[in-house]
Amino acid sequence: MENTAELIALAKECGFTHAAALDVSTLHVLQDVRDMCAVNTCGMYDKRWSCPPGCGSLEECAARIARYREGIIVQTVGQLEDSFDIEGMQEAEQNQKKAFSALLEELRRRYPDLLPLGTGCCKQCGKCTYPDEPCRFPDKAMSSMEAYGLMVNQVCLDNGLHYNYGPNTIAYTGCFLLV
């Protein structure tokens, strides 16, 4: 991997609040996380190629992850007026997605075979073709860390980042796995 400090600096230039080296050996796909997806709180389970079960079985996700040796984990932390500040949450999420997209563009030039795992479900298309047609944009589609069975708070802790930054904050986390 390139100089880790350089990648962290690049992530911060793209707009992330925090970034750290990601030790891929700390990534463990968990059935419990996939089970949380199946509860369908977000309403996307079995509706998109990037979400379970469309993104593949846990075994398939683990096999994809196993192809990578290193990575970078990135976060956007938003300040909220209170714990019901939906607009603040949405703003922080949009900031995370904007920064993620910018860093993805930069990293794809250097690591064309990277695996980006973002926040929330893929929204490349207004209506996903799942399950009737193949994905229209497989090179742009992106799963979340949770869709791959990763317990985000544990991944953060295992890689030197906080997951909770205190009252009236929200943290959105994603990662890039690099060959």
CSV table of C-alpha atoms in Angstrom, one decimal:
chain,number,residue,atom,x,y,z
A,1,MET,CA,0.0,0.0,0.0
A,2,GLU,CA,1.1,3.5,-0.6
A,3,ASN,CA,2.3,5.6,2.3
A,4,THR,CA,-0.5,5.2,4.9
A,5,ALA,CA,-0.1,8.8,6.0
A,6,GLU,CA,-0.6,10.0,2.5
A,7,LEU,CA,-3.8,8.0,2.1
A,8,ILE,CA,-5.1,9.3,5.4
A,9,ALA,CA,-4.2,12.9,4.4
A,10,LEU,CA,-6.0,12.3,1.0
A,11,ALA,CA,-9.1,11.1,2.9
A,12,LYS,CA,-9.2,14.2,5.0
A,13,GLU,CA,-8.7,16.4,1.9
A,14,CYS,CA,-11.8,14.7,0.4
A,15,GLY,CA,-13.8,15.8,3.5
A,16,PHE,CA,-13.7,13.0,6.0
A,17,THR,CA,-13.4,13.8,9.7
A,18,HIS,CA,-11.3,10.8,10.5
A,19,ALA,CA,-9.4,8.2,8.6
A,20,ALA,CA,-7.1,5.3,9.7
A,21,ALA,CA,-5.3,2.3,8.2
A,22,LEU,CA,-7.5,-0.7,8.1
A,23,ASP,CA,-6.1,-4.1,9.1
A,24,VAL,CA,-8.1,-6.5,6.9
A,25,SER,CA,-7.4,-9.3,9.4
A,26,THR,CA,-9.8,-7.5,11.8
A,27,LEU,CA,-12.7,-7.9,9.4
A,28,HIS,CA,-15.0,-10.8,10.4
A,29,VAL,CA,-18.3,-11.4,8.6
A,30,LEU,CA,-21.0,-12.2,11.2
A,31,GLN,CA,-24.3,-13.9,10.8
A,32,ASP,CA,-25.7,-11.7,13.5
A,33,VAL,CA,-25.1,-8.6,11.4
A,34,ARG,CA,-26.7,-10.2,8.4
A,35,ASP,CA,-29.7,-11.2,10.6
A,36,MET,CA,-30.0,-7.5,11.5
A,37,CYS,CA,-30.3,-6.7,7.8
A,38,ALA,CA,-33.0,-9.4,7.4
A,39,VAL,CA,-35.1,-7.5,10.0
A,40,ASN,CA,-35.4,-4.9,7.1
A,41,THR,CA,-35.5,-1.8,9.3
A,42,CYS,CA,-34.1,0.2,6.3
A,43,GLY,CA,-36.6,-1.3,3.9
A,44,MET,CA,-33.9,-2.4,1.4
A,45,TYR,CA,-33.4,-6.1,2.3
A,46,ASP,CA,-34.1,-8.2,-0.8
A,47,LYS,CA,-34.6,-5.1,-2.9
A,48,ARG,CA,-31.2,-4.2,-4.3
A,49,TRP,CA,-28.2,-6.0,-5.7
A,50,SER,CA,-26.0,-4.2,-3.1
A,51,CYS,CA,-28.0,-5.4,-0.2
A,52,PRO,CA,-28.6,-8.9,1.2
A,53,PRO,CA,-29.2,-11.3,-0.2
A,54,GLY,CA,-28.4,-9.7,-3.6
A,55,CYS,CA,-24.8,-8.9,-2.6
A,56,GLY,CA,-24.1,-12.5,-2.0
A,57,SER,CA,-23.9,-15.0,0.8
A,58,LEU,CA,-21.7,-14.3,3.8
A,59,GLU,CA,-19.3,-16.9,2.4
A,60,GLU,CA,-19.1,-15.0,-0.9
A,61,CYS,CA,-18.6,-11.7,0.9
A,62,ALA,CA,-15.9,-13.3,3.1
A,63,ALA,CA,-14.2,-14.7,0.0
A,64,ARG,CA,-14.2,-11.2,-1.6
A,65,ILE,CA,-12.7,-9.6,1.5
A,66,ALA,CA,-10.0,-12.3,1.7
A,67,ARG,CA,-8.6,-11.1,-1.6
A,68,TYR,CA,-7.4,-7.9,0.1
A,69,ARG,CA,-4.4,-7.3,2.3
A,70,GLU,CA,-4.9,-3.8,3.5
A,71,GLY,CA,-7.2,-0.8,3.4
A,72,ILE,CA,-8.4,2.5,4.9
A,73,ILE,CA,-11.3,3.2,7.1
A,74,VAL,CA,-13.0,6.6,6.9
A,75,GLN,CA,-15.6,8.5,8.9
A,76,THR,CA,-17.7,11.6,8.9
A,77,VAL,CA,-18.8,12.8,12.3
A,78,GLY,CA,-21.7,15.2,12.4
A,79,GLN,CA,-22.7,17.5,15.3
A,80,LEU,CA,-26.4,17.4,16.1
A,81,GLU,CA,-28.5,19.9,17.9
A,82,ASP,CA,-30.1,17.0,19.9
A,83,SER,CA,-30.7,13.3,19.4
A,84,PHE,CA,-33.8,14.0,17.2
A,85,ASP,CA,-31.9,16.3,14.7
A,86,ILE,CA,-32.9,14.4,11.6
A,87,GLU,CA,-31.7,17.2,9.3
A,88,GLY,CA,-28.3,17.1,11.0
A,89,MET,CA,-28.1,13.3,10.5
A,90,GLN,CA,-29.0,13.6,6.9
A,91,GLU,CA,-26.5,16.4,6.3
A,92,ALA,CA,-23.7,14.2,7.9
A,93,GLU,CA,-24.8,11.3,5.8
A,94,GLN,CA,-24.6,13.4,2.6
A,95,ASN,CA,-21.2,14.7,3.6
A,96,GLN,CA,-20.0,11.1,4.1
A,97,LYS,CA,-21.3,10.1,0.7
A,98,LYS,CA,-19.8,13.1,-1.0
A,99,ALA,CA,-16.4,12.5,0.6
A,100,PHE,CA,-16.7,8.8,-0.2
A,101,SER,CA,-17.4,9.4,-3.8
A,102,ALA,CA,-14.5,11.8,-4.1
A,103,LEU,CA,-12.0,9.5,-2.4
A,104,LEU,CA,-13.3,6.5,-4.4
A,105,GLU,CA,-12.5,8.4,-7.7
A,106,GLU,CA,-9.0,9.1,-6.5
A,107,LEU,CA,-8.3,5.6,-5.2
A,108,ARG,CA,-9.7,3.8,-8.3
A,109,ARG,CA,-6.9,5.4,-10.3
A,110,ARG,CA,-4.3,3.9,-8.0
A,111,TYR,CA,-6.1,0.7,-7.0
A,112,PRO,CA,-8.5,-0.3,-9.9
A,113,ASP,CA,-9.5,-3.6,-8.1
A,114,LEU,CA,-10.4,-2.0,-4.8
A,115,LEU,CA,-13.5,-3.0,-2.8
A,116,PRO,CA,-15.4,0.0,-1.5
A,117,LEU,CA,-17.8,-0.6,1.3
A,118,GLY,CA,-19.9,2.4,2.1
A,119,THR,CA,-22.7,3.7,4.2
A,120,GLY,CA,-26.3,2.6,3.6
A,121,CYS,CA,-27.6,1.1,0.4
A,122,CYS,CA,-26.5,1.8,-3.2
A,123,LYS,CA,-28.5,4.5,-4.8
A,124,GLN,CA,-26.9,4.6,-8.3
A,125,CYS,CA,-30.3,4.0,-9.8
A,126,GLY,CA,-33.7,5.3,-8.9
A,127,LYS,CA,-35.1,1.8,-9.2
A,128,CYS,CA,-32.8,-1.2,-8.9
A,129,THR,CA,-33.1,-4.0,-11.4
A,130,TYR,CA,-32.9,-6.6,-8.6
A,131,PRO,CA,-33.8,-9.5,-9.0
A,132,ASP,CA,-35.1,-9.5,-12.6
A,133,GLU,CA,-32.2,-8.0,-14.5
A,134,PRO,CA,-28.5,-7.7,-13.9
A,135,CYS,CA,-27.1,-4.6,-12.2
A,136,ARG,CA,-26.9,-1.7,-14.7
A,137,PHE,CA,-23.7,-0.3,-13.2
A,138,PRO,CA,-21.7,-3.1,-11.5
A,139,ASP,CA,-18.6,-0.9,-11.5
A,140,LYS,CA,-20.5,1.8,-9.6
A,141,ALA,CA,-22.7,-0.2,-7.3
A,142,MET,CA,-21.6,-0.4,-3.7
A,143,SER,CA,-22.6,-2.4,-0.7
A,144,SER,CA,-22.4,-1.3,2.9
A,145,MET,CA,-20.1,-2.7,5.5
A,146,GLU,CA,-23.2,-4.1,7.2
A,147,ALA,CA,-24.3,-5.8,4.0
A,148,TYR,CA,-21.0,-7.7,4.1
A,149,GLY,CA,-21.7,-8.8,7.7
A,150,LEU,CA,-19.3,-6.4,9.3
A,151,MET,CA,-20.0,-5.1,12.8
A,152,VAL,CA,-19.0,-1.5,12.1
A,153,ASN,CA,-18.4,-0.4,15.8
A,154,GLN,CA,-16.0,-3.4,16.3
A,155,VAL,CA,-14.2,-2.7,13.0
A,156,CYS,CA,-13.7,0.9,14.2
A,157,LEU,CA,-12.4,-0.1,17.6
A,158,ASP,CA,-10.1,-2.8,16.2
A,159,ASN,CA,-8.5,-0.2,13.9
A,160,GLY,CA,-8.0,2.7,16.4
A,161,LEU,CA,-11.1,4.8,15.6
A,162,HIS,CA,-13.9,5.7,17.9
A,163,TYR,CA,-17.4,4.7,16.9
A,164,ASN,CA,-19.2,7.0,19.4
A,165,TYR,CA,-18.0,10.6,19.7
A,166,GLY,CA,-20.3,11.6,22.5
A,167,PRO,CA,-23.7,13.1,22.9
A,168,ASN,CA,-25.3,14.9,20.0
A,169,THR,CA,-23.0,13.4,17.4
A,170,ILE,CA,-23.4,10.8,14.7
A,171,ALA,CA,-20.6,9.0,12.9
A,172,TYR,CA,-20.9,7.4,9.4
A,173,THR,CA,-18.2,4.9,8.5
A,174,GLY,CA,-17.0,3.2,5.4
A,175,CYS,CA,-13.9,1.6,4.1
A,176,PHE,CA,-11.8,0.8,1.1
A,177,LEU,CA,-10.1,-2.5,0.7
A,178,LEU,CA,-7.0,-2.3,-1.4
A,179,VAL,CA,-5.0,-5.1,-3.1
